[in-house]
XYZ file of C-alpha atoms in Angstrom:
394
model
C -4.232 33.765 43.722
C -6.798 33.310 40.954
C -4.531 35.061 38.473
C -1.594 32.832 39.451
C -3.798 29.752 39.039
C -4.899 30.939 35.603
C -1.295 31.511 34.574
C -0.343 28.012 35.728
C -3.193 26.380 33.846
C -2.431 28.517 30.760
C 1.209 27.408 30.824
C 0.150 23.741 31.023
C -2.348 24.213 28.181
C 0.377 25.856 26.087
C 2.792 23.000 26.722
C 0.131 20.435 25.799
C -0.672 22.367 22.632
C 3.015 22.580 21.751
C 3.596 18.858 22.202
C 0.452 18.070 20.238
C 1.478 20.395 17.431
C 4.886 18.754 17.245
C 3.254 15.337 16.890
C 1.031 16.617 14.109
C 3.546 18.686 12.149
C 7.195 17.761 12.716
C 8.863 14.895 10.807
C 8.492 11.619 12.660
C 11.939 10.469 13.749
C 10.511 7.012 14.493
C 7.825 6.257 11.884
C 6.965 2.895 13.466
C 6.180 4.551 16.784
C 8.719 2.766 18.944
C 7.407 -0.678 17.982
C 10.258 -2.596 19.614
C 9.598 -0.764 22.876
C 5.931 -1.664 22.574
C 6.875 -5.294 22.044
C 8.997 -5.262 25.179
C 6.006 -3.956 27.103
C 3.709 -6.546 25.500
C 6.010 -9.479 26.276
C 5.951 -8.587 29.964
C 2.175 -8.133 29.887
C 1.581 -11.478 28.186
C 3.820 -13.233 30.680
C 1.744 -11.556 33.378
C -1.495 -12.997 31.986
C -2.730 -10.178 29.746
C -3.716 -12.668 27.036
C -5.980 -14.554 29.436
C -7.478 -11.252 30.580
C -8.111 -10.293 26.938
C -9.919 -13.609 26.413
C -12.507 -12.484 28.954
C -13.128 -9.318 26.924
C -13.866 -10.946 23.563
C -13.812 -14.481 22.093
C -10.378 -14.370 20.424
C -8.605 -12.131 22.935
C -5.960 -14.676 23.939
C -5.274 -15.621 20.324
C -5.098 -12.096 18.949
C -2.733 -10.774 21.600
C -0.271 -13.586 20.957
C -0.533 -13.741 17.169
C -0.155 -9.971 16.782
C 2.861 -10.041 19.078
C 4.479 -12.689 16.888
C 3.514 -11.054 13.589
C 4.821 -7.684 14.693
C 8.170 -9.251 15.505
C 8.169 -10.776 12.007
C 7.643 -7.337 10.488
C 10.376 -5.845 12.650
C 12.802 -8.608 11.691
C 12.089 -8.233 7.985
C 12.597 -4.466 8.188
C 15.799 -4.738 10.237
C 17.859 -7.887 9.473
C 20.018 -7.245 12.545
C 16.961 -8.054 14.652
C 15.939 -11.114 12.627
C 17.316 -13.682 15.092
C 15.491 -12.089 18.026
C 12.406 -11.712 15.855
C 12.413 -15.417 14.967
C 12.803 -16.385 18.619
C 9.872 -14.221 19.697
C 7.668 -15.251 16.744
C 8.326 -18.915 17.585
C 7.406 -18.255 21.220
C 4.103 -16.718 20.121
C 3.403 -19.575 17.693
C 3.854 -22.127 20.456
C 1.266 -20.287 22.545
C -1.215 -20.356 19.656
C -0.782 -24.119 19.319
C -1.077 -24.729 23.077
C -4.313 -25.923 24.725
C -4.990 -22.321 25.759
C -4.591 -21.205 22.139
C -7.027 -23.771 20.756
C -9.487 -23.957 23.649
C -12.284 -21.881 22.089
C -12.059 -23.488 18.643
C -13.594 -26.707 17.295
C -11.088 -29.383 16.286
C -13.755 -31.126 14.171
C -13.856 -28.290 11.625
C -11.863 -28.381 8.399
C -9.254 -27.091 8.464
C -8.722 -28.159 12.062
C -9.892 -25.578 14.601
C -11.589 -23.587 11.839
C -10.357 -21.151 9.247
C -9.753 -18.310 11.722
C -7.240 -20.243 13.799
C -5.754 -22.033 10.784
C -5.312 -18.913 8.664
C -3.709 -16.616 11.209
C -1.492 -19.399 12.576
C -0.315 -20.327 9.089
C 0.442 -16.703 8.252
C 2.642 -16.559 11.366
C 4.329 -19.824 10.360
C 5.092 -18.299 6.973
C 6.402 -15.141 8.604
C 8.776 -17.250 10.689
C 10.036 -18.941 7.514
C 10.484 -15.525 5.876
C 12.908 -14.534 8.640
C 15.215 -17.323 7.385
C 15.953 -18.801 10.801
C 13.775 -21.917 10.600
C 14.548 -25.643 10.695
C 13.268 -28.494 8.539
C 10.481 -29.345 10.976
C 9.056 -25.821 10.710
C 9.146 -26.023 6.916
C 7.322 -29.349 7.071
C 4.682 -27.936 9.405
C 4.154 -24.935 7.135
C 3.709 -27.298 4.200
C 1.268 -29.654 5.924
C -0.815 -26.776 7.296
C -0.937 -25.087 3.891
C -2.036 -28.335 2.235
C -4.787 -28.745 4.826
C -6.058 -25.204 4.205
C -5.878 -25.618 0.422
C -7.770 -28.900 0.587
C -10.518 -27.299 2.657
C -10.966 -24.541 0.069
C -10.774 -26.959 -2.854
C -13.595 -29.116 -1.491
C -15.815 -26.302 -0.156
C -18.875 -24.995 -1.976
C -18.180 -21.434 -0.805
C -15.081 -19.214 -0.719
C -15.787 -18.437 2.945
C -15.043 -21.273 5.361
C -16.280 -21.632 8.926
C -14.421 -20.173 11.877
C -16.872 -21.743 14.319
C -19.593 -24.322 13.595
C -22.225 -22.594 11.443
C -20.417 -19.234 11.535
C -18.258 -17.696 8.813
C -16.603 -14.310 8.318
C -14.899 -13.630 4.951
C -11.975 -11.853 6.615
C -10.788 -15.163 8.097
C -10.677 -16.819 4.684
C -8.747 -13.845 3.283
C -6.008 -14.343 5.888
C -5.828 -18.062 5.078
C -5.597 -17.510 1.306
C -2.863 -14.926 1.903
C -0.917 -17.585 3.809
C -1.080 -19.845 0.741
C 0.283 -17.023 -1.394
C 3.061 -16.658 1.160
C 3.865 -20.358 0.844
C 4.123 -20.055 -2.937
C 6.443 -17.074 -2.542
C 8.718 -18.612 0.085
C 8.776 -22.327 -0.693
C 7.483 -23.310 -4.123
C 4.570 -22.411 -6.444
C 1.780 -24.775 -5.465
C -1.449 -23.041 -4.528
C -1.800 -20.377 -7.211
C -4.930 -21.946 -8.701
C -6.627 -22.083 -5.296
C -6.008 -18.370 -4.734
C -7.069 -17.408 -8.254
C -10.307 -19.370 -7.979
C -10.955 -17.849 -4.570
C -10.691 -14.287 -5.904
C -12.972 -15.151 -8.822
C -15.586 -16.575 -6.442
C -15.308 -13.585 -4.103
C -16.027 -11.179 -6.965
C -19.399 -12.886 -7.468
C -20.374 -12.492 -3.811
C -19.616 -8.838 -3.035
C -21.870 -6.741 -0.837
C -24.367 -5.059 -3.160
C -24.507 -1.902 -1.079
C -20.797 -1.112 -1.233
C -19.183 -3.454 -3.746
C -16.913 -4.724 -0.954
C -16.447 -8.134 0.648
C -19.220 -8.727 3.225
C -18.664 -8.686 6.962
C -20.331 -12.018 7.757
C -21.901 -14.711 5.580
C -23.141 -17.346 8.057
C -25.530 -17.828 9.745
C -26.644 -14.555 8.119
C -25.080 -12.288 5.519
C -24.316 -8.738 6.568
C -22.924 -5.768 4.650
C -19.355 -4.559 4.709
C -18.090 -3.160 8.019
C -14.799 -1.510 8.871
C -13.829 -3.871 11.705
C -13.384 -6.662 9.152
C -12.638 -4.511 6.090
C -9.570 -2.995 7.730
C -8.082 -6.489 8.149
C -9.247 -7.645 4.709
C -7.517 -4.656 3.116
C -4.374 -5.519 5.075
C -4.197 -9.033 3.556
C -5.921 -8.722 0.169
C -2.881 -6.956 -1.302
C -0.876 -10.161 -0.746
C -3.445 -12.165 -2.735
C -4.263 -9.930 -5.716
C -2.715 -6.430 -5.743
C -4.936 -5.118 -8.556
C -8.212 -6.302 -7.014
C -6.915 -5.145 -3.644
C -6.289 -1.572 -4.823
C -9.802 -1.343 -6.311
C -11.334 -2.639 -3.069
C -9.178 -0.358 -0.913
C -10.202 2.761 -2.819
C -13.888 1.907 -2.303
C -13.251 1.239 1.369
C -11.399 4.518 1.805
C -14.184 6.449 0.087
C -17.048 4.824 2.003
C -15.571 4.441 5.490
C -12.805 6.994 6.128
C -14.215 10.244 7.442
C -12.879 13.497 8.802
C -11.718 11.863 12.026
C -11.091 8.138 12.186
C -12.768 5.249 10.398
C -16.502 4.636 10.544
C -17.676 1.127 11.413
C -20.548 1.386 8.937
C -20.485 2.981 5.465
C -21.243 6.687 5.244
C -24.988 7.183 5.398
C -25.578 3.911 7.268
C -26.293 3.898 11.007
C -25.404 1.033 13.301
C -24.390 0.089 16.808
C -21.124 -1.227 18.179
C -20.592 -4.856 19.111
C -17.829 -7.287 20.067
C -16.215 -6.894 16.627
C -16.108 -3.104 16.485
C -15.945 -2.162 20.141
C -17.827 0.933 21.332
C -18.453 3.524 18.630
C -17.768 7.230 19.098
C -19.891 9.244 16.675
C -19.929 6.163 14.476
C -16.131 5.755 14.559
C -14.559 2.442 15.556
C -11.238 2.916 17.343
C -10.137 -0.630 16.571
C -10.931 -0.273 12.863
C -9.108 3.059 12.795
C -5.962 1.491 14.251
C -5.985 -1.480 11.863
C -6.694 0.776 8.872
C -3.327 2.408 9.539
C -1.713 -0.912 8.650
C -3.883 -1.338 5.564
C -2.928 2.163 4.438
C 0.772 1.378 4.924
C 0.680 -1.687 2.663
C -1.316 0.333 0.102
C 1.319 3.112 0.172
C -1.356 5.562 1.249
C -0.363 8.775 3.126
C -3.455 8.157 5.257
C -1.210 5.882 7.336
C 0.890 8.855 8.468
C -2.202 10.827 9.362
C -3.722 8.011 11.418
C -0.401 7.410 13.138
C -0.090 11.059 14.110
C -3.658 11.168 15.383
C -2.948 8.041 17.417
C 0.101 9.684 18.972
C -2.011 12.729 19.743
C -4.981 10.948 21.326
C -3.419 7.728 22.591
C -1.413 9.365 25.390
C 1.782 7.398 24.625
C 4.301 6.974 27.420
C 7.778 6.101 26.191
C 10.610 5.128 28.510
C 14.115 3.814 27.910
C 12.911 0.275 27.154
C 9.126 0.279 26.879
C 6.354 2.229 25.253
C 2.622 1.978 25.872
C -0.549 3.807 24.938
C -3.388 4.814 27.247
C -1.100 4.158 30.224
C -0.922 0.480 29.208
C -4.488 -0.127 30.339
C -5.405 -2.193 27.260
C -2.476 -4.320 25.999
C -4.555 -5.727 23.121
C -4.838 -2.161 21.840
C -1.055 -1.781 21.957
C -0.733 -5.064 20.047
C -2.968 -3.850 17.223
C -1.138 -0.512 17.166
C 2.306 -2.112 16.970
C 1.195 -4.546 14.247
C -0.344 -1.735 12.208
C 2.486 0.760 12.701
C 5.044 -1.738 11.369
C 2.853 -3.198 8.596
C 4.656 -4.148 5.387
C 3.749 -6.414 2.460
C 5.660 -9.682 2.317
C 4.449 -11.264 -0.914
C 3.285 -8.183 -2.812
C 5.607 -5.527 -4.133
C 5.184 -1.865 -3.295
C 1.839 -0.490 -4.418
C 1.743 2.812 -6.353
C 1.480 5.719 -3.930
C -1.966 7.213 -3.580
C -2.531 10.955 -3.895
C -0.916 12.650 -0.930
C -3.582 15.358 -0.815
C -3.343 18.399 1.447
C -2.677 18.786 5.126
C -6.136 20.261 5.782
C -6.901 17.562 8.320
C -4.443 19.147 10.775
C -6.492 22.365 10.943
C -9.272 21.181 13.293
C -6.744 19.447 15.553
C -4.589 22.586 15.816
C -7.687 24.616 16.638
C -8.685 22.175 19.382
C -5.154 22.230 20.775
C -4.552 25.978 20.799
C -8.000 27.419 21.484
C -8.011 26.538 25.221
C -4.542 28.044 25.684
C -5.561 31.196 23.806
C -8.696 31.601 25.921
C -6.761 31.130 29.153
C -4.117 33.705 28.214
C -6.875 36.131 27.274
C -8.421 35.655 30.717
C -5.031 36.271 32.355
C -4.623 39.522 30.413
C -8.214 40.550 31.153
C -7.729 40.076 34.910
C -4.490 42.014 34.791
C -6.266 44.985 33.227
C -9.090 44.840 35.774
C -6.740 44.598 38.719
C -7.378 47.728 40.899
C -4.492 50.136 41.361
C -3.228 50.702 44.870
C -4.026 54.061 46.396
C -1.002 56.304 47.073
């Protein structure tokens, strides 16, 4: 009985190793990881209240789940024009939720721009994405214009390049998203805010984190050094603002934060603890930053994106059906939203960046060892027990 049990477990371990090896080695037939299936899953989850549940987990949970759903549809529609009508419908649905009382509840309407730069920037980027799909009406163009003017005015009159997301609190990443939305306006509608964006980049270059040379994580009420949970998003949007500056920043980020497995929340050589921004850290690695970095790598034309995507397929336990796909059994829809947004990431304003060095496939070695070692040990035990099995007396 023991030998039969060992054989059964060895067979399962071999199958797991084989599937894992295929995900690491074989060409990916669906490079975006079944994003449309993920969106189908996410739509049902949001309608079931997943965005309200996410709000209880961190301050912008409701907002992020809806905005990422809409932005992912924008990316899908831009990549596949046949889906552009559906993409515009779904992006509009998400935008309406962001502008609803539930979408603005945690933000301060007295800030400038209204509801703070976090809400204003991400919402305006989604508005621009909807315009980019070319299925918008005059009212949506007017709203995109008025919102862009409000954001530009706030930057023009501010004494700092980093505006407040909440009263007395500012994170540079939020301002980066907002400036990118102004670049998107100039690209889609008419050149109008180029000077604002140029001045913003110039000001940012004078306020970089001295320890890394990157944009800081937070600047009010205190200034903190660069961290991957914000850097991964900054690198996703900075390419739309200034591709040359973006590539220089991305290469520093990649060197200081990307390790053997995943993306560290703090620069190499710096210790720190997890918080609401990073989520729990595993050996210093932030899972959320790792997922979002996949999107940053895609817009930077970095082969790292393929590696992170394969590792996500290996560790994320994806379940794909005829119509839906989810990771980690669908237990954390906000995680699926970040994955879908990152897996389908594409620049809208910027052209294709030069491809970074592809490097070697050495990173697969440790994963293949982890996958096949248990199966090898189990088959060795099966063979060992077979040899020790006593012969029957005649």
